[in-house]
Amino acid sequence: MVRELEEILRQQIAKPADSCNSPNGVSFLDQVIAPLYEIVAAEAANNDNGRAPHSAWRNYDDFNEYFWSLHCLELSWPWRRGSPFFQKPKPRSKDMLACGGGQHRGKTSFVEHRTFLHLYHSFHRLWIFLVMMFQGLAIIAFNKGQFNSKTIRLVLSLGPTFAVMKFIESVLDILMMYGAYSTTRHVAVSRIFLRFLWFSFASAFISYLYVKALQEQSKPSSSSIIFRAYVFVLGIYAGVHLFVSFLMRIPACHRLTNRCDSFSIVRFFKWMHQERHYLGRGMYERTSDFIKYMLFWLVVLGCKFTFAYFLQIKPLVEPTQFIVGLDITKYSWHDLVSRHNHNALSIVSLWAPVVCVYLLDIYVFYTIISAVVGFLLGAKDRLGEIRSLETVQKLFEKFPGAFIGTLHRRNDHHYSNQGLEKNKVDAAQFSPFWNEIIRNLRQEDYINNLEMDLLLMPKNTGTLPLVQWPLFLLASKIFMAKDIAVESKENRETQDELWERITRDDYMKYAVEECYYTIRFILTSILEEEGRLWVEKIFENVRGSIANKSIQDDFRLNKLLLVISRVTALTGILKEPETPELAKGAVKAIQDLYDVVQCDILHVNMREHFETWHILLKAKAEGRLFSKLKWPKDMELRSQVKRLHSLLTIKDSAANIPKNLEAGRRLEFFTNSLFMEMPLAKPVREMLSFSVFTPYYSETVLYSKDDLLKKNEDGISILFYLQKIYPDEWKNFLARIGRDEMASDSELFGNADDTLELRFWASYRGQTLARTVRGMMYYRKALILQSYLERVNNPADIEATVSGIEVTETQGFELSPEARAQADLKFTYVVTCQIYGRQKQEQKPEAADIALLMQQNEALRVAYIDEVETMKDGRPYMEYYSKLVKADVNGKDKEIYSIKLPGNPKLGEGKPENQNHAIVFTRGNAIQTIDMNQDNYFEEALKMRNLLEEFRRDHGLRPATILGVREHVFTGSVSSLASFMSNQETSFVTLGQRVLANPLKVRMHYGHPDVFDRVFHITRGGISKASRVINISEDIFAGFNSTLRQGNVTHHEYIQVGKGRDVGLNQIALFEGKVAGGNGEQVLSRDVYRLGQLFDFFRMLSFYFTTVGYYFCTMLTVLTVYVFLYGKTYLALSGAGAFIQDRASVLQNAALDAALNTQFLFQIGIFTAIPMILGFILEEGFLRAVVSFITMQLQLCSVFFTFSLGTRTHYFGRTILHGGARYQATGRGFVVRHIKFSENYRLYSRSHFVKGFEVVLLVMVYLAYGYNEGGAIGYILLTISSWFLAFSWLFAPYLFNPSGFEWQKTVEDFKDWTNWLLYRGGIGVKGEESWETWWDEELAHIRTFSGRIMETILSLRFFVFQYGVVYKLHASGSNTSLTVYGISWIVLSVLLILFKVFTFSQKISVNFQLLLRLVQAVSFMLAMAGLAVAIVMTELSLPDVFASILAFVPTGWGILCIASAWKPFVKKLGLWKSIRTIARLYDAGMGMLIFIPIAMFSWFPFVSTFQTRLMFNQAFSRGLEISLILAGNNPNTGL
């Protein structure tokens, strides 16, 4: 390629490249791109829609990384199509039991094997550290804290431990690379095997030396030669490791090591320690940053190991020593494994839960410490200083200066440094921005017209010698000042005392001053000659009285109300358009004012200015004093008249303006951000240009009329719901479109314009594309306004100079061609609607709505995939084009760009592929990724210039490449569940990410709305990885990619973007399942492996515990319950527990209590709540934080968090074991409908219900057979977390289900559930319709041989119950032989035969009905007779019967699980129908056990009322009567 280019340049003749010639002409697409596409597409087609193992096919990363090595030169130029690189894979085998796929080209440099071992492989340093610390602390604890020679010798056993664990790592290196050896660089393969040989030798040699040293110690007359040799070898080994680690990991040492690269020995050691990848080099930070996050983790680790030593390990020393020395002579069952091994299983049952908590409590301490650090950082950044409207009002006079100082370039040549003039000019420059913010709030219907008038700020460009503030600050202040003046007169206070009382309230002072100057300005403007002379004389007297401090003597202040009333009458007339009648009325009003002032107010001696007063009196007598009145026609004068009238007529306080909570919150955040540190904004012409990018598929664009009026089963429509939950906004909307508040829906839908406005109003309150587009187009509007107002500061701007535009005049600013052109140069908005072309062809309403959005937003661009059917070689052939369109002047789509593609671009995950095909249409320096459930606000768009300047600021060793942005979840007030999700999300996107960015330096990209350095990312792998399944959580991989390529991710909280979240439990569960599954796939990925390997130790800790480690700790929390309960079950059923407890009370101790308490607090979300609480305190205040936390507890947030724990655990674990992660479309709609029992059962049966029943079974077994000297109280305290876990998992879906305890719906749910359970599946039958189809779908994730093995191993735990319980039966007596267990299997076999007899297929037996019934009757009688004989003739008792059920039920489930795992084998054996029948019986039983309590509570009406209040308490606080919504709009309510 290079030679060809060189030849073209040498000839200096522009001609097509020979390598791109094809029969169709010169085509780079056909000759270069298409061959690459074809092989990628072939591999994608072979992945079985993402179900094939990652190791069986090449993904995007494999193809990309192939070009990182010299192997790529083998492809030659033009492409050598015969190269193994272009070898297409053979189709995969359809055999369900096959553990491999078809033949394929090997992976490149990494293989994503599906195994939990990736956690160790990627983060081996963490596990080595934890294991060695546990070992060291345990040695110290068992030696009673004494540091003697014995302790030191034992501590030195850490050497073999380290060496062996490094050996395990080297073994995993070899195993994990299986499948990529043929394509990986030989140097990399050599390194793997060299490391294996080295660690094999090192671990064997060090272990051998240590064993010999121990043997030497045991000899009485030893010289300790071997021990000294061991210490010497270990010292050298550890020293070399530490030295190399320091050189490779400590930032300050990197420069030194880089200088030493010329030495081969240095290069060899560095290569052995860490392979040099194409990316991931220079993964270090400044020394100052390193010290900060190192100190953070030293505090966390100090707390963790202090807790571990004193509360986990040390309390277990004595119990362990006692149990080891105890000889248990008698077990309750036939013991197979517990004899002659020092009671190993008893010790394991004691230590196992403590070890689990030891592995997860580091995350607990991280959460606490990071919450505190985040709180302090937020306080330092001045977050939450303005948290109420009262504070907004108090600090409002500081806003103009703060705004001009950061968000707008100050016009310095307009004023000197005098305080008043500076403040007034700042206010004049601030007012157009503030007023546009207020007008947008009105346009969005958050405020009404009166509130808008009160909030608007005067232009402050007139001649008044003061700053005029918005009326909401001055409302009622005049009347308060009047009352103070009257009181002052009555109390004989001096003028200074009066003024001091008034100036205590700054805004009262401003109101008085403004009234004084405004009345003078208005009167002198409308009056002439004698009239104006009178006004000037009156104000001259006022000034003189103030100067002489005799205002109270010269004026009757108790008559001020008369003056106010006369001035109000005058302004009320003058603010209207001029008419003859009003002109006469104005003259009369001025005359009334004259009479009041002269007769009731003034105490002036007219002799001092006799001539002046004589002229005035003469003019009054002749009737010409006020005859010449000029009606106010000047815009400034008219606005002052209206403002004065409002100031003198508003008697009520405006302290709660605006009343709308969202409007208040937005103004509070915006004004607070003005005082936060942010870079200064560049002029629009000099700012960085940027694009906004939104992926869209087929979600709601704009609610249609039918969508709004369609009623659900409760008779609730979306429109009705919105009208009730947003009543104030609905009234404001009606006022905006000129409708009466009582206007009916039919009236609105009768008018086309009103219908369209209504559709937009509703869509702007949902999670729709229309809402997102409106929000993002605020960027353009803000840039137009900023550019428009900046022109006056530029003397070279001819338009501004000629037109004489004032800096504050913004009317029609959006029509300025120069400002619009400037904004369009700096901003582009691309919505990538992947199937828009198909939607247009099918005339889908979404296509029409997208076209409508383009017509209303001229700067909006839509990218989509266009599919064109053509003929090729006589056959239909589909061509694909990536197109960008906009709306033309006629409202039609106008094509801007069209790029032919080599084929269908959707080879991987849909969303990232959607983004990747359209990113070429973006432009500018930056790109902001916005999801289609997001919103933006005009006041936040004003700060985008400041945010973009962060790319130019110093953020550490490397410039910023991703700017993290704060999010506000706007769905939090819909219900209690929405509130929980909102609080949890808000905590993460504010306090959590604040700490991740600084000091931890591991913030990634967690989704939209981060801003990317566009050029950096499109030249370094893009912003979206799209490989099938592995990149299901595509967002975070952009952060991984940026960090590995020496990027820097920051976080900024002075700007926010709105975001919607799921509001129903099922939506939340699907979303959390998707995220947990995505994290399970991340565990397998090469990105996580490289980051885990290349980060220094402390950044690695931060990275682990904030990504996949969080989900692993979540899973460990659940496993702790299982480990504890199975340990207790073993002790109870084996009899070991009672034997040990009889001799010493060692099974209950501080370590177990600490472990269980930690697990329980983690389980119910207490540690999740700590960041929330501190975030509340920071941004809302302590009292609100306490109230919010108590409210959440009363709304059963602990039940919700425990339930979510199960969701994350299930999907994370299942994804790593079996795969199956996929994108979940959650709907993002309004959830007020009742979810049917069967729908909840389908969704949660395997993830929660089965596990919940298992926990119940375990605690029941422990209750029945366990030994607990504490009695009932001891049992409750010991198992409360387990019972709470089971209760939450079993009943949370119904507790948080609207109308979940309404009797009529409960009856309907039961009918629907039984119909679903009994309906047989078949071709075309969905899982929502038939239990059989659903069950097959639930088993679809078990596809691989290794997966079946793992499922079988995990299912073996269910056989423990039968083995233990049968020996506890009275019928067994003291017999512990295996015969008892064998008989139990015979009994179980008989029961299965009886079950088969009674469930024999009626279709098969249609000709043998009589015989079948006879066999069934005889079988039943024989079974009953056998049971009766057994009870009479043996010691079998009725409790034994129930105990047998307790034993056989889990055994049956275990058999069922194993059979399901090996479904193809069972089908071949002809047993599948029987297995399916048993499975149906189990599901019916579990469903009934859950349903019965629900039905019982549904009998009581107050339960349903309480549940409604519980779920919708947030909505109640907004004036919503959910109970009326759930029942009131349904015409069948009265039935």
XYZ file of C-alpha atoms in Angstrom, residues 28-454:
427
model
C -12.157 1.068 -2.422
C -15.319 -0.393 -0.907
C -15.292 -3.544 -3.051
C -11.562 -4.221 -2.978
C -10.574 -3.222 0.541
C -13.581 -2.927 2.821
C -15.842 -5.686 1.484
C -13.344 -8.561 2.048
C -12.904 -7.492 5.668
C -16.662 -7.155 6.096
C -17.330 -10.579 4.631
C -15.063 -12.405 7.070
C -16.389 -10.409 10.026
C -19.951 -11.138 8.910
C -19.154 -14.837 8.492
C -17.819 -15.013 12.057
C -20.835 -13.105 13.356
C -23.197 -15.464 11.561
C -21.471 -18.380 13.273
C -22.026 -17.122 16.829
C -25.545 -18.606 16.994
C -27.093 -15.211 17.723
C -24.705 -14.697 20.621
C -25.314 -18.104 22.208
C -22.058 -19.663 21.007
C -19.064 -19.529 23.376
C -16.899 -16.460 22.873
C -13.925 -18.757 22.389
C -15.541 -20.329 19.321
C -15.646 -17.273 17.059
C -13.709 -14.111 16.362
C -15.246 -10.833 17.475
C -14.391 -7.257 16.555
C -11.531 -7.142 19.062
C -9.890 -10.180 17.509
C -9.943 -8.645 14.034
C -8.772 -5.294 15.330
C -5.886 -6.715 17.351
C -4.718 -8.827 14.434
C -3.431 -5.593 12.896
C -1.395 -4.789 15.998
C 1.229 -7.381 15.103
C 3.493 -8.090 12.158
C 1.162 -10.948 11.182
C -0.979 -8.415 9.351
C 1.770 -7.942 6.755
C 1.049 -11.498 5.586
C -2.178 -10.173 4.067
C -0.085 -8.361 1.452
C -1.499 -5.623 -0.811
C -3.909 -5.984 -2.505
C -5.467 -8.439 -0.074
C -4.279 -11.997 -0.388
C -7.679 -13.659 -0.166
C -6.098 -17.069 0.447
C -4.623 -15.927 3.749
C -5.798 -17.818 6.869
C -7.073 -14.475 8.100
C -9.827 -14.586 5.477
C -10.657 -18.216 6.252
C -14.380 -18.400 6.874
C -15.507 -20.656 9.727
C -17.442 -23.825 9.104
C -21.007 -23.812 10.454
C -21.378 -24.816 14.058
C -22.748 -28.196 15.042
C -26.405 -28.232 16.080
C -25.734 -31.028 18.572
C -26.919 -29.749 21.938
C -24.301 -31.781 23.778
C -21.389 -30.675 21.646
C -18.853 -28.775 23.679
C -17.185 -27.160 20.695
C -18.154 -25.491 17.459
C -17.161 -25.806 13.860
C -13.643 -25.268 12.592
C -12.544 -21.664 12.815
C -9.544 -19.389 12.807
C -8.039 -18.930 16.260
C -8.643 -15.934 18.498
C -6.149 -13.080 18.692
C -4.080 -12.483 21.866
C -6.966 -13.236 24.255
C -9.711 -15.815 24.663
C -12.904 -15.064 26.565
C -13.421 -18.463 28.208
C -16.605 -18.594 30.275
C -15.363 -19.220 33.808
C -15.230 -17.546 37.220
C -11.458 -18.056 37.121
C -11.233 -14.807 35.154
C -11.766 -12.971 38.440
C -8.558 -14.496 39.774
C -6.753 -14.263 36.460
C -7.467 -10.538 36.022
C -7.086 -9.480 39.658
C -4.623 -12.018 41.023
C -2.743 -9.356 42.993
C -5.878 -8.624 45.024
C -6.525 -12.283 45.839
C -2.883 -12.955 46.679
C -2.919 -9.923 48.969
C -6.163 -10.958 50.717
C -5.083 -14.587 51.157
C -1.674 -13.642 52.510
C -3.118 -11.065 54.891
C -5.685 -13.584 56.129
C -2.960 -16.162 56.625
C -0.711 -13.681 58.434
C -3.494 -12.395 60.708
C -4.614 -15.955 61.469
C -1.039 -16.962 62.406
C -0.757 -13.969 64.727
C -4.170 -14.673 66.246
C -3.422 -18.364 66.853
C -0.182 -17.309 68.556
C -2.145 -14.954 70.827
C -0.600 -11.871 69.290
C 2.920 -12.745 70.437
C 5.743 -11.935 68.022
C 8.278 -14.575 69.022
C 10.514 -16.782 66.928
C 7.736 -19.337 66.467
C 5.369 -16.691 65.140
C 8.014 -15.359 62.789
C 8.740 -18.847 61.456
C 5.042 -19.362 60.798
C 4.646 -15.926 59.215
C 7.437 -16.845 56.831
C 5.055 -19.485 55.433
C 3.672 -16.583 53.417
C 6.578 -17.201 51.029
C 5.316 -20.560 49.735
C 1.769 -19.166 49.682
C 2.817 -16.309 47.418
C 4.875 -18.550 45.173
C 2.093 -21.135 44.829
C -0.521 -18.470 44.036
C 1.782 -16.991 41.403
C 2.183 -20.494 40.023
C -1.627 -20.769 39.820
C -1.651 -17.481 37.941
C 0.900 -18.811 35.452
C -1.183 -21.969 34.964
C -4.239 -19.809 34.265
C -2.200 -17.816 31.756
C -1.650 -21.037 29.819
C -5.248 -22.255 30.137
C -6.852 -18.920 29.305
C -4.802 -18.587 26.121
C -6.050 -21.917 24.801
C -7.619 -21.152 21.447
C -5.280 -18.301 20.531
C -1.852 -19.920 20.392
C -1.819 -20.239 16.625
C -2.490 -16.558 16.049
C -0.665 -14.979 18.983
C 2.812 -13.532 18.673
C 5.452 -16.143 19.425
C 7.130 -13.785 21.863
C 3.946 -13.554 23.933
C 3.526 -17.331 23.944
C 7.152 -17.771 24.946
C 6.676 -15.392 27.834
C 3.688 -17.364 29.136
C 5.593 -20.635 29.193
C 8.748 -19.032 30.615
C 6.674 -17.627 33.466
C 5.112 -21.031 33.982
C 8.518 -22.687 34.207
C 9.888 -20.014 36.508
C 6.967 -20.075 38.927
C 6.843 -23.859 38.847
C 10.470 -23.978 39.911
C 10.147 -21.086 42.380
C 7.027 -22.466 44.102
C 8.441 -25.984 44.306
C 11.854 -24.830 45.541
C 10.553 -22.339 48.115
C 7.929 -24.799 49.407
C 10.548 -27.547 49.618
C 12.936 -25.287 51.555
C 10.194 -24.260 53.979
C 9.132 -27.851 54.638
C 12.735 -28.819 55.234
C 13.156 -25.833 57.531
C 10.147 -27.009 59.583
C 11.535 -30.530 59.713
C 14.870 -29.113 60.806
C 13.159 -27.162 63.562
C 11.534 -30.306 64.911
C 14.921 -31.900 65.486
C 16.344 -31.191 68.936
C 19.893 -30.308 67.866
C 19.458 -28.457 64.589
C 21.751 -25.717 63.336
C 19.030 -23.837 61.363
C 21.154 -23.876 58.199
C 18.215 -24.712 55.968
C 16.041 -22.131 57.694
C 18.682 -19.456 57.111
C 18.979 -20.528 53.494
C 15.213 -20.327 53.204
C 15.167 -16.813 54.652
C 17.982 -15.793 52.326
C 16.262 -17.209 49.238
C 12.909 -15.771 50.269
C 14.490 -12.391 50.904
C 16.091 -12.305 47.473
C 12.891 -13.546 45.828
C 10.685 -11.027 47.633
C 13.217 -8.236 47.144
C 13.399 -8.750 43.403
C 9.595 -8.867 43.159
C 9.182 -5.744 45.238
C 11.917 -3.913 43.389
C 10.493 -4.725 39.960
C 6.960 -3.940 41.149
C 8.064 -0.580 42.489
C 9.845 0.269 39.267
C 6.861 -0.812 37.156
C 4.025 0.512 39.317
C 5.195 3.599 41.202
C 4.655 6.678 39.000
C 7.843 8.426 40.084
C 9.927 5.433 38.907
C 8.509 5.183 35.395
C 10.832 7.769 33.908
C 13.843 5.949 35.404
C 12.785 2.574 34.016
C 12.088 4.043 30.590
C 15.637 5.420 30.513
C 16.991 1.962 31.345
C 15.217 0.270 28.426
C 18.477 0.273 26.509
C 19.746 -2.460 28.852
C 18.621 -5.887 27.691
C 18.440 -7.272 31.232
C 16.058 -4.469 32.222
C 13.916 -5.077 29.169
C 13.844 -8.788 29.954
C 12.709 -8.291 33.558
C 10.080 -5.769 32.507
C 8.866 -8.122 29.789
C 8.670 -11.038 32.204
C 6.870 -8.906 34.770
C 4.400 -7.407 32.323
C 3.956 -7.982 28.633
C 4.030 -4.842 26.495
C 0.699 -4.538 24.713
C -0.108 -2.252 21.835
C -2.240 -0.336 24.312
C -2.114 0.068 28.074
C 1.316 1.651 28.160
C 2.013 4.445 30.584
C -0.859 3.512 32.892
C 0.285 5.729 35.703
C -0.648 9.086 37.179
C 1.149 12.007 38.735
C 2.938 11.279 41.985
C 0.589 13.672 43.816
C -2.464 11.821 42.474
C -0.859 8.481 43.337
C -0.286 9.603 46.928
C -3.929 10.709 47.239
C -5.508 7.449 46.145
C -2.844 5.436 47.982
C -3.720 7.216 51.253
C -7.408 6.595 50.546
C -6.838 2.868 50.230
C -4.475 2.696 53.190
C -7.318 4.059 55.343
C -9.785 1.556 53.849
C -7.406 -1.380 54.257
C -6.498 -0.286 57.783
C -10.166 -0.325 58.801
C -10.766 -3.610 56.988
C -7.928 -5.549 58.570
C -8.548 -4.105 62.023
C -12.124 -5.335 61.746
C -10.945 -8.671 60.348
C -8.437 -9.336 63.104
C -10.382 -8.276 66.158
C -13.937 -9.226 65.132
C -13.502 -12.067 62.648
C -10.317 -14.053 63.123
C -9.303 -13.650 66.760
C -12.703 -14.681 68.246
C -12.571 -17.948 66.245
C -9.210 -19.088 67.563
C -10.385 -20.718 70.804
C -13.496 -22.386 69.270
C -11.321 -23.773 66.475
C -8.729 -25.162 68.855
C -11.454 -26.691 70.986
C -13.202 -28.375 68.029
C -9.914 -29.659 66.600
C -9.125 -31.371 69.886
C -12.650 -32.755 70.311
C -13.294 -36.390 69.505
C -16.894 -36.702 68.280
C -17.735 -40.330 68.880
C -21.318 -40.400 67.699
C -23.021 -38.881 64.678
C -26.746 -38.801 63.925
C -26.212 -40.157 60.433
C -23.948 -42.640 58.738
C -20.790 -40.587 58.700
C -18.624 -40.802 55.603
C -16.261 -37.843 55.785
C -16.078 -36.450 59.334
C -14.104 -39.071 61.238
C -10.371 -38.904 61.908
C -9.887 -35.474 60.286
C -10.087 -33.278 63.398
C -13.732 -32.377 62.636
C -12.790 -30.544 59.459
C -16.375 -30.027 58.288
C -17.403 -28.551 61.618
C -14.484 -26.125 61.404
C -15.400 -25.282 57.800
C -19.010 -24.581 58.826
C -17.659 -22.267 61.535
C -15.144 -20.402 59.387
C -16.882 -20.342 55.977
C -19.329 -17.441 56.597
C -16.563 -15.457 58.268
C -14.259 -15.999 55.279
C -17.046 -14.919 52.895
C -17.558 -11.705 54.836
C -13.770 -11.234 54.986
C -13.741 -11.216 51.181
C -16.604 -8.746 50.835
C -16.222 -6.377 53.791
C -13.486 -4.461 52.007
C -16.252 -3.155 49.756
C -18.240 -2.169 52.837
C -15.369 -0.069 54.151
C -14.777 1.335 50.672
C -18.417 2.447 50.554
C -18.218 4.175 53.928
C -14.880 5.904 53.340
C -15.759 6.936 49.788
C -19.070 8.375 51.002
C -17.256 10.517 53.567
C -14.613 11.615 51.043
C -17.302 12.364 48.466
C -19.217 14.416 51.019
C -16.127 16.479 51.831
C -15.265 16.950 48.157
C -18.819 18.062 47.437
C -18.708 20.553 50.294
C -15.377 21.831 48.959
C -16.958 22.271 45.521
C -19.759 24.300 47.184
C -22.506 21.859 46.291
C -25.743 22.335 48.186
C -25.077 25.891 49.320
C -28.355 26.931 47.697
C -30.910 24.296 48.596
C -34.140 26.309 48.987
C -36.044 29.137 47.339
C -35.418 31.223 50.436
C -31.669 30.994 49.809
C -32.188 31.834 46.136
C -33.943 35.024 47.177
C -31.361 35.962 49.784
C -28.419 35.573 47.396
C -30.066 36.793 44.208
C -28.207 40.111 44.116
C -24.924 38.137 43.859
C -26.060 36.149 40.822
C -25.372 38.757 38.105
C -21.752 39.202 39.128
C -21.206 35.459 39.448
C -22.878 34.797 36.096
C -20.929 37.455 34.225
C -17.718 36.312 35.889
C -17.945 32.780 34.452
C -20.681 32.277 31.848
C -20.551 35.496 29.835
C -17.745 37.795 28.805
C -17.931 41.004 30.815
C -18.320 44.156 28.711
C -15.541 46.092 30.457
C -15.678 49.281 28.343
C -19.240 50.028 29.418
C -18.481 51.082 32.966
C -15.863 52.223 35.380
C -15.111 50.370 38.570
C -17.713 52.258 40.577
C -19.807 49.804 42.535
C -23.321 50.867 41.536
C -22.489 51.280 37.884
C -20.681 47.931 37.796
C -23.574 46.155 39.509
C -26.085 47.740 37.172
C -24.182 46.771 34.040
C -23.743 43.239 35.384
C -27.477 43.106 36.056
C -28.181 44.443 32.566
C -26.026 41.755 30.991
C -27.439 39.048 33.262
C -31.113 39.912 32.804
C -31.572 38.645 29.207
C -30.188 35.242 30.158
C -32.253 35.046 33.325
C -35.394 36.151 31.503
C -34.881 33.564 28.779
C -34.536 30.888 31.466
C -37.837 32.024 32.987
C -39.588 32.161 29.615
C -38.470 28.609 28.913
C -39.861 27.483 32.269
C -43.144 29.057 31.211
C -42.967 27.439 27.788
C -42.423 24.094 29.536
C -45.497 24.838 31.727
C -43.652 24.642 35.016
C -44.789 28.148 35.937
C -47.865 30.233 35.094
C -48.054 33.709 33.607
C -48.189 35.456 36.992
C -45.140 33.588 38.243
C -43.313 34.424 35.021
C -44.059 38.130 35.486
C -42.803 37.963 39.052
